[in-house]
mmCIF file with all atom_site columns, C-alpha atoms in Angstrom:
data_model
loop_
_atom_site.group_PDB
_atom_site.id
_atom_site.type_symbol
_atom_site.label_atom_id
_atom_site.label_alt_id
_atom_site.label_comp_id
_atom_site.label_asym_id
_atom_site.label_entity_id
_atom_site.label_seq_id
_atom_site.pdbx_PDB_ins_code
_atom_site.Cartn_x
_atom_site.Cartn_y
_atom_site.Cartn_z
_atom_site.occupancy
_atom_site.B_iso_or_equiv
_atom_site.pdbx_formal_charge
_atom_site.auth_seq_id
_atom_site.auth_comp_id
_atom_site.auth_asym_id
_atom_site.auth_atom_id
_atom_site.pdbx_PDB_model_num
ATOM 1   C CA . UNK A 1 1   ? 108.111 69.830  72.243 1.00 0.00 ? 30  UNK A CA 1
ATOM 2   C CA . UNK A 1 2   ? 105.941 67.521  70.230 1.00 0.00 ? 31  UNK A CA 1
ATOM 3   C CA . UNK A 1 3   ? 102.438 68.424  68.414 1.00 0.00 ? 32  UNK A CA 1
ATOM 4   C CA . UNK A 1 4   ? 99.858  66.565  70.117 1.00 0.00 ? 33  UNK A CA 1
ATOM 5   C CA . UNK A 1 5   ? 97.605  66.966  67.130 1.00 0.00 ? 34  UNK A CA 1
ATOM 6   C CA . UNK A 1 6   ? 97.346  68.734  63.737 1.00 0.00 ? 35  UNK A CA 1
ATOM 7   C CA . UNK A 1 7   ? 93.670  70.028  63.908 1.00 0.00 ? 36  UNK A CA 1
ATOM 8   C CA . UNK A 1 8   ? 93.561  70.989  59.900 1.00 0.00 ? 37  UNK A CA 1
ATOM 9   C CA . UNK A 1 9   ? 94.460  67.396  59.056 1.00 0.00 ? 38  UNK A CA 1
ATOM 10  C CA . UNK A 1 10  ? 91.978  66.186  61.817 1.00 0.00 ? 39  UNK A CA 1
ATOM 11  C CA . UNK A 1 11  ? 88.852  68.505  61.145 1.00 0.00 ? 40  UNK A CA 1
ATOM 12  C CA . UNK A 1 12  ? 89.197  70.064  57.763 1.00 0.00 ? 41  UNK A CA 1
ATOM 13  C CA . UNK A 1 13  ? 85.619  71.608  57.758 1.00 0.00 ? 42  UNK A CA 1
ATOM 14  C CA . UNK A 1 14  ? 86.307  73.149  61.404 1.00 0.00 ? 43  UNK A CA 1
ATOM 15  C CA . UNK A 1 15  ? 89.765  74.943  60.281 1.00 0.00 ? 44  UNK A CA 1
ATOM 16  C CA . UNK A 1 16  ? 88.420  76.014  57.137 1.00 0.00 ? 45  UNK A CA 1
ATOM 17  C CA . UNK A 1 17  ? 85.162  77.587  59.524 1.00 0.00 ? 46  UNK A CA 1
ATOM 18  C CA . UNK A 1 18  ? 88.034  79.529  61.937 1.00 0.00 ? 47  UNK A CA 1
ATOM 19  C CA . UNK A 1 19  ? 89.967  80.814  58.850 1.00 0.00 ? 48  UNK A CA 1
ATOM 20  C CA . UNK A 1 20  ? 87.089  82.188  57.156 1.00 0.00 ? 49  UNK A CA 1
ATOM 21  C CA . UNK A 1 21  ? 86.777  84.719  60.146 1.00 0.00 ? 50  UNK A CA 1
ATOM 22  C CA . UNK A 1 22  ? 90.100  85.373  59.721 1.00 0.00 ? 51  UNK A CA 1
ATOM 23  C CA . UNK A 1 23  ? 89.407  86.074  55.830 1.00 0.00 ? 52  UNK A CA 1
ATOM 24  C CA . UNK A 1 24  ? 86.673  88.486  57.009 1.00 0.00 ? 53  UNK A CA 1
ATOM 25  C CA . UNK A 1 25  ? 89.147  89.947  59.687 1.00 0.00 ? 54  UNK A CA 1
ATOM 26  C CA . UNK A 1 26  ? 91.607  90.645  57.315 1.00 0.00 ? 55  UNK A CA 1
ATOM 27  C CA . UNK A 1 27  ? 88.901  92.514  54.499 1.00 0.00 ? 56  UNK A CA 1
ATOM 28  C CA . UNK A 1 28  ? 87.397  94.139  57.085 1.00 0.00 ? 57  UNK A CA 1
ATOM 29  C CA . UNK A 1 29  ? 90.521  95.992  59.724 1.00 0.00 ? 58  UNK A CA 1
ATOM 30  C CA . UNK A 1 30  ? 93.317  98.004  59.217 1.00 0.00 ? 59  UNK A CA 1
ATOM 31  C CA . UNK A 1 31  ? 96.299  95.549  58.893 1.00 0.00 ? 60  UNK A CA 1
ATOM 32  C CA . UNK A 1 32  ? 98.164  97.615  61.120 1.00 0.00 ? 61  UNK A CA 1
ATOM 33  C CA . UNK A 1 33  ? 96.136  97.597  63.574 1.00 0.00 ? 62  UNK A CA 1
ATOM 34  C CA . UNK A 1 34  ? 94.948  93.385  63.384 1.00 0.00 ? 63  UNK A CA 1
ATOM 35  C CA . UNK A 1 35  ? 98.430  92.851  63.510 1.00 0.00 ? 64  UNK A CA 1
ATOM 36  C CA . UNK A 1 36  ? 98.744  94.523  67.188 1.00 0.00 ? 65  UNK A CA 1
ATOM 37  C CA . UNK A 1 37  ? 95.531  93.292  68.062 1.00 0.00 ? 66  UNK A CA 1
ATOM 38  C CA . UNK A 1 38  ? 96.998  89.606  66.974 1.00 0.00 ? 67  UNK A CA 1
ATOM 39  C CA . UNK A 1 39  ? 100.840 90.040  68.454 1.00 0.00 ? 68  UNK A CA 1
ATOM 40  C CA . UNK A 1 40  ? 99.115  91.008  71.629 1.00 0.00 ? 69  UNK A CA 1
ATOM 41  C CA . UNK A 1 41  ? 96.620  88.520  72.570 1.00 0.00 ? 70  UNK A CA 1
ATOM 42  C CA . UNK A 1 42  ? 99.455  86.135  71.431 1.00 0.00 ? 71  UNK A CA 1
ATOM 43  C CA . UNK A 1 43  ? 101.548 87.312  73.680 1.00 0.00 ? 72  UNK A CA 1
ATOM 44  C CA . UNK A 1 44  ? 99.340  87.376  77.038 1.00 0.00 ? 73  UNK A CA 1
ATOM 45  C CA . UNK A 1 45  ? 98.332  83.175  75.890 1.00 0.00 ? 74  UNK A CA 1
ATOM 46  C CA . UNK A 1 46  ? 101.496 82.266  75.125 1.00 0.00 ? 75  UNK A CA 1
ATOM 47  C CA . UNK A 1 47  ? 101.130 81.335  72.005 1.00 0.00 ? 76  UNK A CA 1
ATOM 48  C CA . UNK A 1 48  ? 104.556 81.322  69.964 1.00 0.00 ? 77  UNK A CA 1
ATOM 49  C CA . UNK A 1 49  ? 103.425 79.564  66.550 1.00 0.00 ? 78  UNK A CA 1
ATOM 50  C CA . UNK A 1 50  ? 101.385 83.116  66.738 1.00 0.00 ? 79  UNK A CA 1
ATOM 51  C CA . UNK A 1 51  ? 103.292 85.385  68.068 1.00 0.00 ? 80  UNK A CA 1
ATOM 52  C CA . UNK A 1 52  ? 106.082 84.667  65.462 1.00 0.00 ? 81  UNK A CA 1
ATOM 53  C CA . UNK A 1 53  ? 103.443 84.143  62.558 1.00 0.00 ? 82  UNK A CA 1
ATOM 54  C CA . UNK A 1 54  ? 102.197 87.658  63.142 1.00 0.00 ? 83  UNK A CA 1
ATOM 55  C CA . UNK A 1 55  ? 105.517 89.762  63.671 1.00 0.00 ? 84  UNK A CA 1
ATOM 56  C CA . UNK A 1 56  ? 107.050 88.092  60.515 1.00 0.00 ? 85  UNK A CA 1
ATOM 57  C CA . UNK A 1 57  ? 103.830 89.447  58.812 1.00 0.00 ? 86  UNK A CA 1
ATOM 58  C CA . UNK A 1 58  ? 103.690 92.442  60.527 1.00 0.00 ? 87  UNK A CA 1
ATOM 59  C CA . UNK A 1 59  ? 107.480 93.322  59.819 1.00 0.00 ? 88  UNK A CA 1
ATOM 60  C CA . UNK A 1 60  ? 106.570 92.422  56.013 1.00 0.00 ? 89  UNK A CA 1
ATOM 61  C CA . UNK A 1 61  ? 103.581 94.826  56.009 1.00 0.00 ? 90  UNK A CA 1
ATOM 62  C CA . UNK A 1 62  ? 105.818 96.823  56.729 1.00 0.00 ? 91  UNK A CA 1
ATOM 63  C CA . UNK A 1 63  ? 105.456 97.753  61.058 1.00 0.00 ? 92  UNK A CA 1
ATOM 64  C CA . UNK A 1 64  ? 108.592 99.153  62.463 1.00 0.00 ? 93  UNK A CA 1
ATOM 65  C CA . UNK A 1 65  ? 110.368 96.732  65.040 1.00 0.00 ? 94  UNK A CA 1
ATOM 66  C CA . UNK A 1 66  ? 110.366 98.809  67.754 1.00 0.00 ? 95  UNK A CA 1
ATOM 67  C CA . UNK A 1 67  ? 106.504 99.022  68.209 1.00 0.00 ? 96  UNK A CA 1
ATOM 68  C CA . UNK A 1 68  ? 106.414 95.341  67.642 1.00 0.00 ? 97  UNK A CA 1
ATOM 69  C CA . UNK A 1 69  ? 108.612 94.714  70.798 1.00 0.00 ? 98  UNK A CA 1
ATOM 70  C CA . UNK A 1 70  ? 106.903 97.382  73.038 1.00 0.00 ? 99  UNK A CA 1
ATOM 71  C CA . UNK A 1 71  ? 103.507 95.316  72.353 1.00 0.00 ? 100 UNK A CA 1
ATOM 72  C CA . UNK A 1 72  ? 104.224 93.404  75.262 1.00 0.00 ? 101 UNK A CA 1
ATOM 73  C CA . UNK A 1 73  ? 104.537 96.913  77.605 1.00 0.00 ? 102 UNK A CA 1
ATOM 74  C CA . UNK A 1 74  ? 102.022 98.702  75.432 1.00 0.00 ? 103 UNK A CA 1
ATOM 75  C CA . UNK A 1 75  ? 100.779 100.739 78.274 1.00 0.00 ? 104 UNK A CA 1
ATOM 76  C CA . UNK A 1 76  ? 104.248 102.427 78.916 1.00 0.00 ? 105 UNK A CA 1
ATOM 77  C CA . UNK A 1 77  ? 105.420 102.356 75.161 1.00 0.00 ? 106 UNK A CA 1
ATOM 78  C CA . UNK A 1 78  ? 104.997 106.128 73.403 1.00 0.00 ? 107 UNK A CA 1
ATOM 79  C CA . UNK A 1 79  ? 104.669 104.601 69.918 1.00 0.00 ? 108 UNK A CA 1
ATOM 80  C CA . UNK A 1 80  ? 100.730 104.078 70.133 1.00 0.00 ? 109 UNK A CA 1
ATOM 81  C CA . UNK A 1 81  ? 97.962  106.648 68.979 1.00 0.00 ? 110 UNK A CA 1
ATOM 82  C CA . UNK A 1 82  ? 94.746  106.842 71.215 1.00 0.00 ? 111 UNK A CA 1
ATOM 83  C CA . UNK A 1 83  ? 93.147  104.309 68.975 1.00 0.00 ? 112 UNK A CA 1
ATOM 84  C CA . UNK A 1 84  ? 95.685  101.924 69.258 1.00 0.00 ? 113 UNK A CA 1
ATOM 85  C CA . UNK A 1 85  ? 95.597  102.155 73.067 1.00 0.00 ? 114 UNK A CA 1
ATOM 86  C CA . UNK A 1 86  ? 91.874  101.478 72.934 1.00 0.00 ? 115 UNK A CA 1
ATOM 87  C CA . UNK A 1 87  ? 92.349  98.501  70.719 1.00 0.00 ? 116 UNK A CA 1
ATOM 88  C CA . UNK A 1 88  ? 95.479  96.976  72.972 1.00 0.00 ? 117 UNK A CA 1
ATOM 89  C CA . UNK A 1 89  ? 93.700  97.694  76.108 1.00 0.00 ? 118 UNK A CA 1
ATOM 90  C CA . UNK A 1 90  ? 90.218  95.899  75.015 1.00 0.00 ? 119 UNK A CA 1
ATOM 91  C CA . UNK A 1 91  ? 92.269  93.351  73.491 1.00 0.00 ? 120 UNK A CA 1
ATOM 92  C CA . UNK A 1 92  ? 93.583  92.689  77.005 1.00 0.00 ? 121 UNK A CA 1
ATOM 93  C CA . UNK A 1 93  ? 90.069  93.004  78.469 1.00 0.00 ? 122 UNK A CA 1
ATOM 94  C CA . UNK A 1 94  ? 88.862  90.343  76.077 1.00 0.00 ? 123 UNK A CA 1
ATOM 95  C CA . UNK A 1 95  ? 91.792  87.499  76.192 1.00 0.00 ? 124 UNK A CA 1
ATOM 96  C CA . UNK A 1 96  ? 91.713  87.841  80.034 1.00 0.00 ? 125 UNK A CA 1
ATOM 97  C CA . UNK A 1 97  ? 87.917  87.950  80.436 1.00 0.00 ? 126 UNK A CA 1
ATOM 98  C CA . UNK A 1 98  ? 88.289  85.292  83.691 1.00 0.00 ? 127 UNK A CA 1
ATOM 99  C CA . UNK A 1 99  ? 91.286  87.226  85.491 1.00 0.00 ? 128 UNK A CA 1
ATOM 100 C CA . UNK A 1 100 ? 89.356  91.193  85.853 1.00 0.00 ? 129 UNK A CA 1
ATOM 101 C CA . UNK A 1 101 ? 85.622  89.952  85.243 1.00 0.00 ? 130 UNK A CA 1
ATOM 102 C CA . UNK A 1 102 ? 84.898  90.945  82.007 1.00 0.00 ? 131 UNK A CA 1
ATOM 103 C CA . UNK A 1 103 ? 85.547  94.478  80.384 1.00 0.00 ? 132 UNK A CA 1
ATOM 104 C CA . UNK A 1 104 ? 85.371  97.347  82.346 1.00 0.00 ? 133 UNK A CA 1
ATOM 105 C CA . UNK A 1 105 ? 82.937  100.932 81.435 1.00 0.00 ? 134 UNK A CA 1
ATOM 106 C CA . UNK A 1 106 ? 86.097  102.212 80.790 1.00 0.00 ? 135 UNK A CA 1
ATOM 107 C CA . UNK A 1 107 ? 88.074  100.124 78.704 1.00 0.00 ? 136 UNK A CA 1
ATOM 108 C CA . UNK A 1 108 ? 84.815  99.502  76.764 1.00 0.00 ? 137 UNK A CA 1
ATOM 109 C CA . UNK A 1 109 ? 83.749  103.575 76.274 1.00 0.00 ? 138 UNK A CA 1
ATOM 110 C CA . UNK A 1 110 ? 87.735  104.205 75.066 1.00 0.00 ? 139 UNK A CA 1
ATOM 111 C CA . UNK A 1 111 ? 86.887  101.807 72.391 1.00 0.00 ? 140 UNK A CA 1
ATOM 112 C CA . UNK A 1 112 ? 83.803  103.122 71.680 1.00 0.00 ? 141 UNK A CA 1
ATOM 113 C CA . UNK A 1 113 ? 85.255  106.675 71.731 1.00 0.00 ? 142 UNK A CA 1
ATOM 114 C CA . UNK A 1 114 ? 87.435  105.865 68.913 1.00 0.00 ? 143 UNK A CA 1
ATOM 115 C CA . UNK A 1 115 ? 85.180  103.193 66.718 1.00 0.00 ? 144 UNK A CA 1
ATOM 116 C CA . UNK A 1 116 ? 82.423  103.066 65.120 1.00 0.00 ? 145 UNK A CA 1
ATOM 117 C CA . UNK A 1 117 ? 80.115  100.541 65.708 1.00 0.00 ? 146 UNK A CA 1
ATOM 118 C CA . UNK A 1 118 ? 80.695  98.449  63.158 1.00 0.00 ? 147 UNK A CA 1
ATOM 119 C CA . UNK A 1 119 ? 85.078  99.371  63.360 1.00 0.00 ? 148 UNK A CA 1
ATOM 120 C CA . UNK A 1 120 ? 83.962  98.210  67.171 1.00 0.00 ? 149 UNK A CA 1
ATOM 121 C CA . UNK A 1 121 ? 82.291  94.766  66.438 1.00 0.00 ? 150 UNK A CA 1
ATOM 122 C CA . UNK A 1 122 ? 85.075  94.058  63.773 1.00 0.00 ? 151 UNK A CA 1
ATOM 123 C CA . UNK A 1 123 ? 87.321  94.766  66.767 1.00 0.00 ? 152 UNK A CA 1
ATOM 124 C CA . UNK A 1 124 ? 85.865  92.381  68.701 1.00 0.00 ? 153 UNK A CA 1
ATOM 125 C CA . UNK A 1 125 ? 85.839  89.651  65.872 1.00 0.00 ? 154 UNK A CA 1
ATOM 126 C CA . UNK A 1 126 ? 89.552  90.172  65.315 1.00 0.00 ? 155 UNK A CA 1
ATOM 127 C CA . UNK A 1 127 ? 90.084  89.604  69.240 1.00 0.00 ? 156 UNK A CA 1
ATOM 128 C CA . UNK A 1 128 ? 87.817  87.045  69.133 1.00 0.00 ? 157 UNK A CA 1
ATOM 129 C CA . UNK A 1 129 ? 89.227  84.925  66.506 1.00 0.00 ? 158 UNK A CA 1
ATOM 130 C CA . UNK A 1 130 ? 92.996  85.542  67.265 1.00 0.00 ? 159 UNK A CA 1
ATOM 131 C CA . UNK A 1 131 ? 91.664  84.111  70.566 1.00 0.00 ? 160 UNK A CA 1
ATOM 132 C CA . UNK A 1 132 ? 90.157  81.173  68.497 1.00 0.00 ? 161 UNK A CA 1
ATOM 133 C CA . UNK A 1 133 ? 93.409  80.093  66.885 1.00 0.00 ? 162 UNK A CA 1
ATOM 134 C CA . UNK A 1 134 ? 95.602  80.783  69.990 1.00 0.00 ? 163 UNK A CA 1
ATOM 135 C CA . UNK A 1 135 ? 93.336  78.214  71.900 1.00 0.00 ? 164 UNK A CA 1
ATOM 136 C CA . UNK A 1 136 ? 94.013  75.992  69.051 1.00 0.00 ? 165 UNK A CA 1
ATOM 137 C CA . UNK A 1 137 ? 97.189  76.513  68.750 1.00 0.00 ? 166 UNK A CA 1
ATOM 138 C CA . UNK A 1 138 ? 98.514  76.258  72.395 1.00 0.00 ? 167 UNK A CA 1
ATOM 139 C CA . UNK A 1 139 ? 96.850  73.095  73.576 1.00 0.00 ? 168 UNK A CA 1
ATOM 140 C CA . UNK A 1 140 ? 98.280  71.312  70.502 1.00 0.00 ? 169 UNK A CA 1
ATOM 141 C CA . UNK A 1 141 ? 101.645 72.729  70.651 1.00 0.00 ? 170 UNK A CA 1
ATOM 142 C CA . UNK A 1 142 ? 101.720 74.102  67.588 1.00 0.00 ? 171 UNK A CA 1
ATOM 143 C CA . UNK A 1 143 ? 105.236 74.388  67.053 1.00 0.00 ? 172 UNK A CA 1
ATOM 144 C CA . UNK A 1 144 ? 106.520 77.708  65.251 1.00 0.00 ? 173 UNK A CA 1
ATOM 145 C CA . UNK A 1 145 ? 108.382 77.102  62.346 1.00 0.00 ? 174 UNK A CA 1
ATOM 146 C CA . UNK A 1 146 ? 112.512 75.999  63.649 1.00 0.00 ? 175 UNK A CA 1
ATOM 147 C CA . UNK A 1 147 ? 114.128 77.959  61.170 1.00 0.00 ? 176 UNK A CA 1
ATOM 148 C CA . UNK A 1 148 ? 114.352 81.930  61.070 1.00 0.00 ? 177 UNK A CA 1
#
C-alpha cells in the first residue's frame, strides 16, 4: 500500500494545529487512560499507523499486554475499572456517532458518573482528536512503520 499524501509535508501549519491538541491531551489525561481511549478508536477506524503507534507507547508507559489486546472486546474483558468502561464505551459512542445516532443518556451519564466536568470535556477532546488524526491517517494510508 502506497501513501497517497504526506499531510505534514503538505500543510505544515494544519499538522502543527492537530498536534497541539494532542500536546494539550497529553498535559491534561491520565496516560493510561488516553492510551485506551487512543488504541480503541483506532481500532473501530481501522487505523494501523495508530493502532501500532499507541500500543508501542502504551507498552513503554508501561500498560500490561493483556489489557492492550482485550481493547478490542473491552465490554467482555475483566481488566477494566468502572471508569475505564465509561471512557471505552463513550469512546465508542463518539467514533461511531453515524452508526447508533449519537451518544446515548446512558453511555453519556456513566461518563459523567465517573468525571468531572472538566476530566469529561478533556475526555471528549482526547476522543475527538484521536478521531482527528485517524481521519488523517486512514484516507492517506499512512503506512505504520515496516519494521518491529
Amino acid at each position: 500500500m502506497t501513501q497517497r499524501l504526506n499531510v505534514p509535508a503538505t500543510t505544515p501549519a494544519g499538522y502543527r494545529a492537530v498536534y497541539g491538541l494532542t500536546e494539550y491531551v497529553k498535559a491534561n489525561v491520565d496516560h493510561t487512560l488516553m492510551r485506551l481511549i487512543e488504541l480503541r478508536a483506532s481500532i473501530i477506524n481501522g487505523c494501523s499507523f495508530c493502532v501500532d503507534m499507541h500500543s508501542r507507547d502504551a507498552l513503554a508507559d508501561g500498560e500490561d499486554s493483556r489489557r492492550l489486546f482485550a481493547v478490542g472486546a473491552w465490554e467482555d474483558a475483566p481488566f477494566f475499572d468502572e471508569r475505564e468502561r465509561a471512557a471505552l464505551a463513550l469512546t465508542d459512542a463518539v467514533t461511531r456517532l453515524a452508526d447508533g445516532g449519537g451518544v446515548s443518556d446512558d453511555v453519556w451519564d456513566a461518563a459523567a458518573k465517573h468525571f468531572t466536568e472538566k476530566e469529561l470535556a478533556d475526555v471528549l477532546l482526547t476522543i475527538a482528536t484521536i478521531n482527528v488524526w485517524n481521519r488523517l491517517n486512514v484516507p492517506t494510508r499512512t503506512p505504520a512503520p515496516a519494521t518491529v
